[in-house]
Coordinates of C-alpha atoms in Angstrom, one line a residue:
M913 CA 123.3 75.6 87.4
D914 CA 120.6 74.4 85.0
F915 CA 117.3 74.0 86.9
I916 CA 115.2 73.0 83.9
D917 CA 115.5 69.3 84.8
P918 CA 113.8 68.0 87.9
I919 CA 115.8 67.5 91.1
R920 CA 115.5 64.2 92.8
L921 CA 114.5 64.6 96.5
Y922 CA 114.6 62.0 99.2
F923 CA 112.5 62.3 102.4
T924 CA 111.9 60.4 105.5
N925 CA 108.4 59.2 106.1
S926 CA 107.8 61.9 108.8
Q927 CA 109.0 64.7 106.5
Y928 CA 106.9 63.4 103.6
N929 CA 103.8 63.1 105.8
S930 CA 104.3 66.6 107.3
I931 CA 104.3 68.0 103.7
L932 CA 101.1 66.1 102.8
E933 CA 99.4 67.2 106.0
D934 CA 100.1 70.9 105.5
A935 CA 99.4 70.8 101.8
N936 CA 96.0 69.4 102.7
R937 CA 95.4 71.7 105.6
F938 CA 96.2 74.9 103.6
Q939 CA 94.6 73.5 100.4
I940 CA 97.8 73.6 98.3
C941 CA 96.3 71.0 96.0
N942 CA 95.6 70.1 92.5
R943 CA 92.3 68.4 91.8
N944 CA 91.9 67.9 95.6
K945 CA 95.2 66.1 95.9
P946 CA 98.2 67.6 97.7
N947 CA 100.5 69.4 95.3
I948 CA 103.9 68.6 96.7
N949 CA 105.9 70.3 93.9
R950 CA 104.0 73.6 94.4
F951 CA 104.3 73.3 98.1
I952 CA 108.1 73.0 98.0
N953 CA 108.4 75.8 95.5
I954 CA 106.4 78.1 97.7
L955 CA 108.4 77.1 100.7
I956 CA 111.8 77.8 99.0
R957 CA 110.5 81.2 97.7
N958 CA 109.0 82.4 100.9
Y959 CA 111.0 80.8 103.7
H960 CA 114.6 80.4 102.4
S961 CA 115.8 83.8 103.7
D962 CA 114.7 83.3 107.3
F963 CA 115.9 79.7 107.2
E964 CA 119.3 80.7 106.0
C965 CA 119.6 83.5 108.6
T966 CA 118.7 81.2 111.5
K967 CA 120.3 78.0 110.4
L968 CA 122.9 78.2 107.7
N969 CA 124.6 81.6 108.3
P970 CA 125.6 80.5 111.8
I971 CA 127.1 77.3 110.3
K972 CA 129.0 79.4 107.8
D973 CA 130.4 81.6 110.6
Y974 CA 131.5 78.6 112.6
I975 CA 133.2 77.0 109.6
S976 CA 135.0 80.2 108.9
V977 CA 136.4 80.1 112.5
I978 CA 137.5 76.4 112.0
D979 CA 139.3 77.4 108.9
T980 CA 141.6 79.7 111.0
V981 CA 142.9 76.6 112.8
Y982 CA 146.5 76.0 111.6
D983 CA 146.5 72.2 111.9
Q984 CA 144.5 70.8 108.9
T985 CA 144.0 67.5 110.6
I986 CA 142.2 69.3 113.5
Q987 CA 140.2 71.3 110.9
I988 CA 138.9 68.2 109.3
K989 CA 138.0 66.6 112.6
L990 CA 136.2 69.7 113.8
K991 CA 134.3 70.1 110.5
T992 CA 133.3 66.4 110.5
M993 CA 132.0 66.6 114.1
F994 CA 130.2 69.8 113.3
Y995 CA 128.6 68.5 110.1
D996 CA 127.4 65.4 111.9
L997 CA 125.7 67.5 114.6
S998 CA 124.3 70.3 112.4
L999 CA 123.6 69.1 108.9
D1000 CA 120.8 66.7 108.1
S1001 CA 122.0 64.3 110.7
S1002 CA 118.7 62.3 111.0
N1003 CA 119.3 58.5 111.0
E1004 CA 115.7 57.9 109.9
K1005 CA 115.6 56.1 106.5
K1006 CA 114.8 58.4 103.6
N1007 CA 112.5 56.1 101.6
K1008 CA 110.2 58.6 100.0
T1009 CA 111.3 60.0 96.7
I1010 CA 109.8 62.8 94.6
S1011 CA 110.9 64.5 91.4
F1012 CA 111.0 68.2 92.2
K1013 CA 110.5 70.7 89.3
P1014 CA 111.6 74.2 90.3
Q1015 CA 109.3 76.9 88.9
K1016 CA 110.9 79.4 86.5
D1017 CA 110.5 82.4 88.9
I1018 CA 112.9 80.9 91.4
S1019 CA 115.7 79.9 89.1
V1020 CA 117.8 83.0 90.0
L1021 CA 117.1 82.3 93.7
L1022 CA 118.4 78.7 93.3
D1023 CA 121.5 80.0 91.7
N1024 CA 122.1 82.3 94.7
I1025 CA 121.5 79.4 97.1
Q1026 CA 124.0 77.3 95.1
S1027 CA 126.7 79.9 95.3
N1028 CA 126.1 81.1 98.9
F1029 CA 125.3 77.9 100.7
I1030 CA 125.4 74.7 98.6
T1031 CA 129.0 75.0 97.4
P1032 CA 130.5 76.7 100.5
L1033 CA 129.0 74.2 102.9
N1034 CA 129.5 71.2 100.7
L1035 CA 125.8 70.5 100.6
S1036 CA 123.5 69.2 97.9
F1037 CA 120.0 70.5 97.0
P1038 CA 118.3 67.5 98.5
I1039 CA 120.0 68.1 101.8
Y1040 CA 119.4 71.8 101.7
I1041 CA 115.7 71.3 101.0
R1042 CA 115.4 68.6 103.8
M1043 CA 117.0 71.0 106.2
L1044 CA 114.7 73.8 105.2
I1045 CA 111.7 71.6 105.6
D1046 CA 112.8 70.4 109.0
S1047 CA 113.3 74.0 110.1
F1048 CA 109.9 75.0 108.7
F1049 CA 108.0 72.3 110.6
Q1050 CA 109.5 73.3 113.8
L1051 CA 107.3 76.5 113.6
P1052 CA 103.8 76.6 115.0
I1053 CA 101.0 76.0 112.4
Y1054 CA 99.8 79.6 112.3
K1055 CA 103.3 80.9 111.5
R1056 CA 103.7 78.3 108.8
E1057 CA 100.5 79.6 107.2
I1058 CA 102.0 83.1 107.1
Y1059 CA 105.0 81.8 105.1
L1060 CA 102.8 79.8 102.7
F1061 CA 100.7 82.9 101.9
K1062 CA 103.5 85.5 102.5
E1063 CA 102.7 87.7 99.5
N1064 CA 99.1 88.3 100.5
Y1065 CA 100.0 88.6 104.2
S1066 CA 102.6 91.3 103.4
K1067 CA 100.2 93.3 101.2
I1068 CA 97.4 93.2 103.9
Q1069 CA 99.9 94.1 106.6
N1070 CA 101.2 97.0 104.5
A1071 CA 97.7 98.3 104.1
I1072 CA 97.1 98.0 107.8
D1073 CA 100.3 99.9 108.6
Q1074 CA 99.4 102.7 106.1
Q1075 CA 95.7 102.7 107.1
K1076 CA 94.5 101.9 103.6
S1077 CA 91.6 99.8 102.4
I1078 CA 92.0 96.8 100.1
S1079 CA 90.2 94.6 97.6
I1080 CA 90.4 90.9 98.2
K1081 CA 89.4 87.9 96.0
T1082 CA 88.7 84.6 97.8
K1083 CA 88.9 81.0 96.6
D1084 CA 85.2 81.0 95.6
N1085 CA 85.9 84.0 93.3
S1086 CA 84.1 86.4 95.5
I1087 CA 85.5 90.0 95.6
F1088 CA 85.3 92.2 98.7
E1089 CA 86.2 95.7 99.6
M1090 CA 87.7 95.7 103.1
K1091 CA 89.1 98.0 105.7
P1092 CA 91.6 95.7 107.5
Y1093 CA 92.3 96.2 111.2
L1094 CA 94.5 93.3 112.2
I1095 CA 95.8 89.9 111.1
M1096 CA 95.8 87.5 114.0
E1097 CA 95.9 83.8 114.7
H1098 CA 92.8 82.4 116.3
K1099 CA 93.0 81.1 119.9
E1100 CA 93.8 77.5 118.8
K1101 CA 96.8 79.0 116.9
I1102 CA 96.2 77.1 113.7
Y1103 CA 94.8 79.7 111.2
N1104 CA 95.2 83.4 110.7
Y1105 CA 92.3 85.7 110.2
V1106 CA 92.0 89.2 108.8
I1107 CA 89.6 91.2 110.9
G1108 CA 88.1 94.5 109.8
K1109 CA 85.1 96.0 108.0
V1110 CA 83.8 94.6 104.8
R1111 CA 81.6 96.5 102.4
N1112 CA 78.1 95.2 102.0
N1113 CA 77.2 96.0 98.4
Q1114 CA 73.5 95.6 99.0
N1115 CA 73.2 98.6 101.4
D1116 CA 76.6 100.2 100.5
C1117 CA 77.9 100.2 104.1
Y1118 CA 80.8 98.5 105.9
E1119 CA 80.2 95.7 108.4
I1120 CA 82.6 94.1 110.9
A1121 CA 83.7 90.8 109.4
T1122 CA 86.6 88.3 109.2
R1123 CA 88.3 86.6 106.3
K1124 CA 90.6 83.6 106.6
L1125 CA 94.1 84.3 105.3
M1126 CA 94.4 81.0 103.4
N1127 CA 91.1 81.6 101.6
I1128 CA 92.4 84.9 100.1
T1129 CA 93.8 84.5 96.6
E1130 CA 94.4 88.1 95.5
V1131 CA 95.0 91.4 97.3
S1132 CA 95.2 94.9 96.0
V1133 CA 95.8 97.9 98.2
H1134 CA 94.0 101.2 97.5
F1135 CA 96.6 103.9 97.8
N1136 CA 94.4 106.8 96.8
S1137 CA 93.7 109.3 99.7
E1138 CA 90.0 108.5 99.7
S1139 CA 90.6 105.0 100.9
D1140 CA 92.1 106.1 104.3
I1141 CA 90.6 104.0 107.1
T1142 CA 88.7 105.3 110.0
F1143 CA 87.1 103.2 112.8
S1144 CA 84.6 104.3 115.4
D1145 CA 85.0 103.7 119.1
T1146 CA 82.3 101.0 118.8
D1147 CA 84.3 99.3 116.1
F1148 CA 87.4 99.2 118.3
K1149 CA 85.4 97.7 121.2
T1150 CA 84.1 95.0 118.9
F1151 CA 87.6 94.3 117.6
H1152 CA 88.9 93.9 121.1
K1153 CA 86.1 91.5 122.0
M1154 CA 86.9 89.4 118.9
I1155 CA 90.6 89.3 119.9
K1156 CA 89.7 88.2 123.4
N1157 CA 87.1 85.6 122.4
G1158 CA 88.1 84.4 118.9
V1159 CA 89.0 86.4 115.9
Q1160 CA 87.3 84.0 113.5
F1161 CA 83.7 84.9 114.7
K1162 CA 81.7 87.7 113.2
Y1163 CA 79.6 90.0 115.4
G1164 CA 76.2 91.2 114.5
D1165 CA 74.8 94.7 115.1
N1166 CA 73.7 95.6 118.7
E1167 CA 74.5 92.2 120.2
E1168 CA 74.0 92.1 124.0
H1169 CA 75.9 90.3 126.7
I1170 CA 74.9 86.6 127.0
I1171 CA 73.8 85.1 130.3
I1172 CA 73.7 81.3 130.6
Q1173 CA 72.7 79.1 133.5
F1174 CA 74.7 75.9 134.0
N1175 CA 74.1 72.8 136.0
Q1176 CA 77.2 71.1 137.5
K1177 CA 77.6 68.7 134.6
A1178 CA 77.6 71.6 132.1
Y1179 CA 80.0 73.7 134.2
D1180 CA 82.5 70.8 134.5
L1181 CA 82.3 70.3 130.8
F1182 CA 82.8 74.1 130.2
K1183 CA 86.0 74.1 132.3
I1184 CA 87.7 71.3 130.2
R1185 CA 86.4 72.1 126.7
Y1186 CA 88.6 74.4 124.8
L1187 CA 87.9 74.7 121.1
N1188 CA 86.1 78.0 120.2
K1189 CA 85.6 78.7 123.9
P1190 CA 84.4 82.2 124.9
M1191 CA 85.7 83.4 128.3
P1192 CA 83.1 84.7 130.9
I1193 CA 83.3 88.2 132.2
K1194 CA 81.3 87.2 135.3
T1195 CA 80.6 84.0 137.1
T1196 CA 78.1 83.6 139.9
Q1197 CA 77.6 80.4 141.9
L1198 CA 73.9 79.7 142.6
E1199 CA 72.2 77.2 144.9
N1200 CA 71.8 73.5 144.0
S1201 CA 75.2 73.3 142.2
E1202 CA 74.2 75.7 139.5
Y1203 CA 76.1 78.6 138.0
L1204 CA 75.3 81.8 136.1
L1205 CA 77.9 82.9 133.6
E1206 CA 78.0 86.1 131.6
F1207 CA 79.7 86.5 128.2
D1208 CA 80.5 89.3 125.8
C1209 CA 81.2 87.0 122.8
S1210 CA 79.2 87.0 119.6
Y1211 CA 75.9 85.1 119.3
F1212 CA 77.5 83.0 116.5
Q1213 CA 80.3 81.9 118.8
A1214 CA 77.8 81.1 121.6
K1215 CA 75.9 78.9 119.2
T1216 CA 79.1 77.3 117.9
F1217 CA 80.3 76.4 121.4
F1218 CA 77.3 75.9 123.6
Y1219 CA 75.0 73.9 121.3
I1220 CA 76.2 70.5 122.4
F1221 CA 75.4 71.4 126.1
A1222 CA 71.7 70.9 125.3
E1223 CA 69.5 70.4 128.3
D1224 CA 72.4 71.1 130.8
I1225 CA 72.3 74.8 130.1
K1226 CA 69.6 77.5 129.8
I1227 CA 70.0 80.7 127.9
I1228 CA 68.7 83.4 130.2
S1229 CA 69.3 86.3 127.9
P1230 CA 69.1 87.6 125.3
K1231 CA 65.7 86.1 124.5
I1232 CA 66.4 86.1 120.7
L1233 CA 69.4 83.8 121.3
A1234 CA 67.3 81.6 123.7
T1235 CA 64.7 81.3 120.9
E1236 CA 67.3 80.3 118.3
F1237 CA 68.6 77.5 120.6
K1238 CA 65.0 76.3 121.3
N1239 CA 64.1 76.2 117.6
S1240 CA 67.3 74.5 116.7
Y1241 CA 66.7 71.7 119.2
L1242 CA 63.1 71.3 118.2
N1243 CA 64.0 71.1 114.5
A1244 CA 66.7 68.5 115.3
A1245 CA 64.2 66.5 117.4
S1246 CA 61.6 66.6 114.7
Q1247 CA 63.9 64.9 112.2
Y1248 CA 64.3 61.9 114.5
T1249 CA 60.6 61.9 115.2
H1250 CA 59.9 61.8 111.5
E1251 CA 62.3 58.9 111.0
E1252 CA 60.6 56.9 113.8
N1253 CA 57.2 57.5 112.2
K1254 CA 58.4 56.2 108.9
K1255 CA 59.5 52.9 110.5
R1256 CA 56.1 52.3 112.0

């Protein structure tokens, strides 16, 4: 089949909006606008195999069983019923149309899809792609990200498995030497992060850090023996803290446990607020409806999560973190004071 010419695709509003949302979320864009053509090309290239294994191969198997039925009238009825239930059976109107241009590197793949699924199942490419998209959007967001950045994910995972270091290039054209430890979704299960140790070129040492999978544009694995990875016991302890509290947060050197005093209002808010939430390792109820909570999260995570609690909490220790909170509040207050003085 000639895939030089564009393929006309028809989508429901919900399918089309899902594509736009993920293209925006994962920055698959051109000049800050969602690049639907690129998104679908990536999806076919990276997801088609798992989609076919979970969805289309079982259909082919069932059809082959139906073909053994001697009565052709029953065959036709069974196939009609099965197709209605299994294949692109949504009654939602398909009123979004795009002109899909396959990239050259998937032309052979599309030929295989044509011979293995389109023709045997009496499908069309628009139906195949709609089914693939429906299957893809049934996955949780963090798993969809892995498929969209499958090549880099596989290279990094390969380096982790072989205990090799890597070079990565990010979207801002920064280049890092990294010893990867783990790829893991953050607690909200939206994005994946690579955690490990990144080389600081200023002092020529490696520091624990994270890199967002979607922000990595290139990966090269160092297979020479000198690049074998070793982590210290302290590194492993920090990695485990990151996994427990949030893999997206970086830890500084020699960070202590954090002790925070809550009034009842703050404690009630803490119980219901979820995003970026660190989990306490110890909770003590005090008098006057106050609580003392101890955390082993990073200072950065504490600042990210607890800043909005303002006067309803008090950082007991470490003092350096208490000072950062105080200075931040004072600087914010001074801005409003400055604005009030200008009005007078």
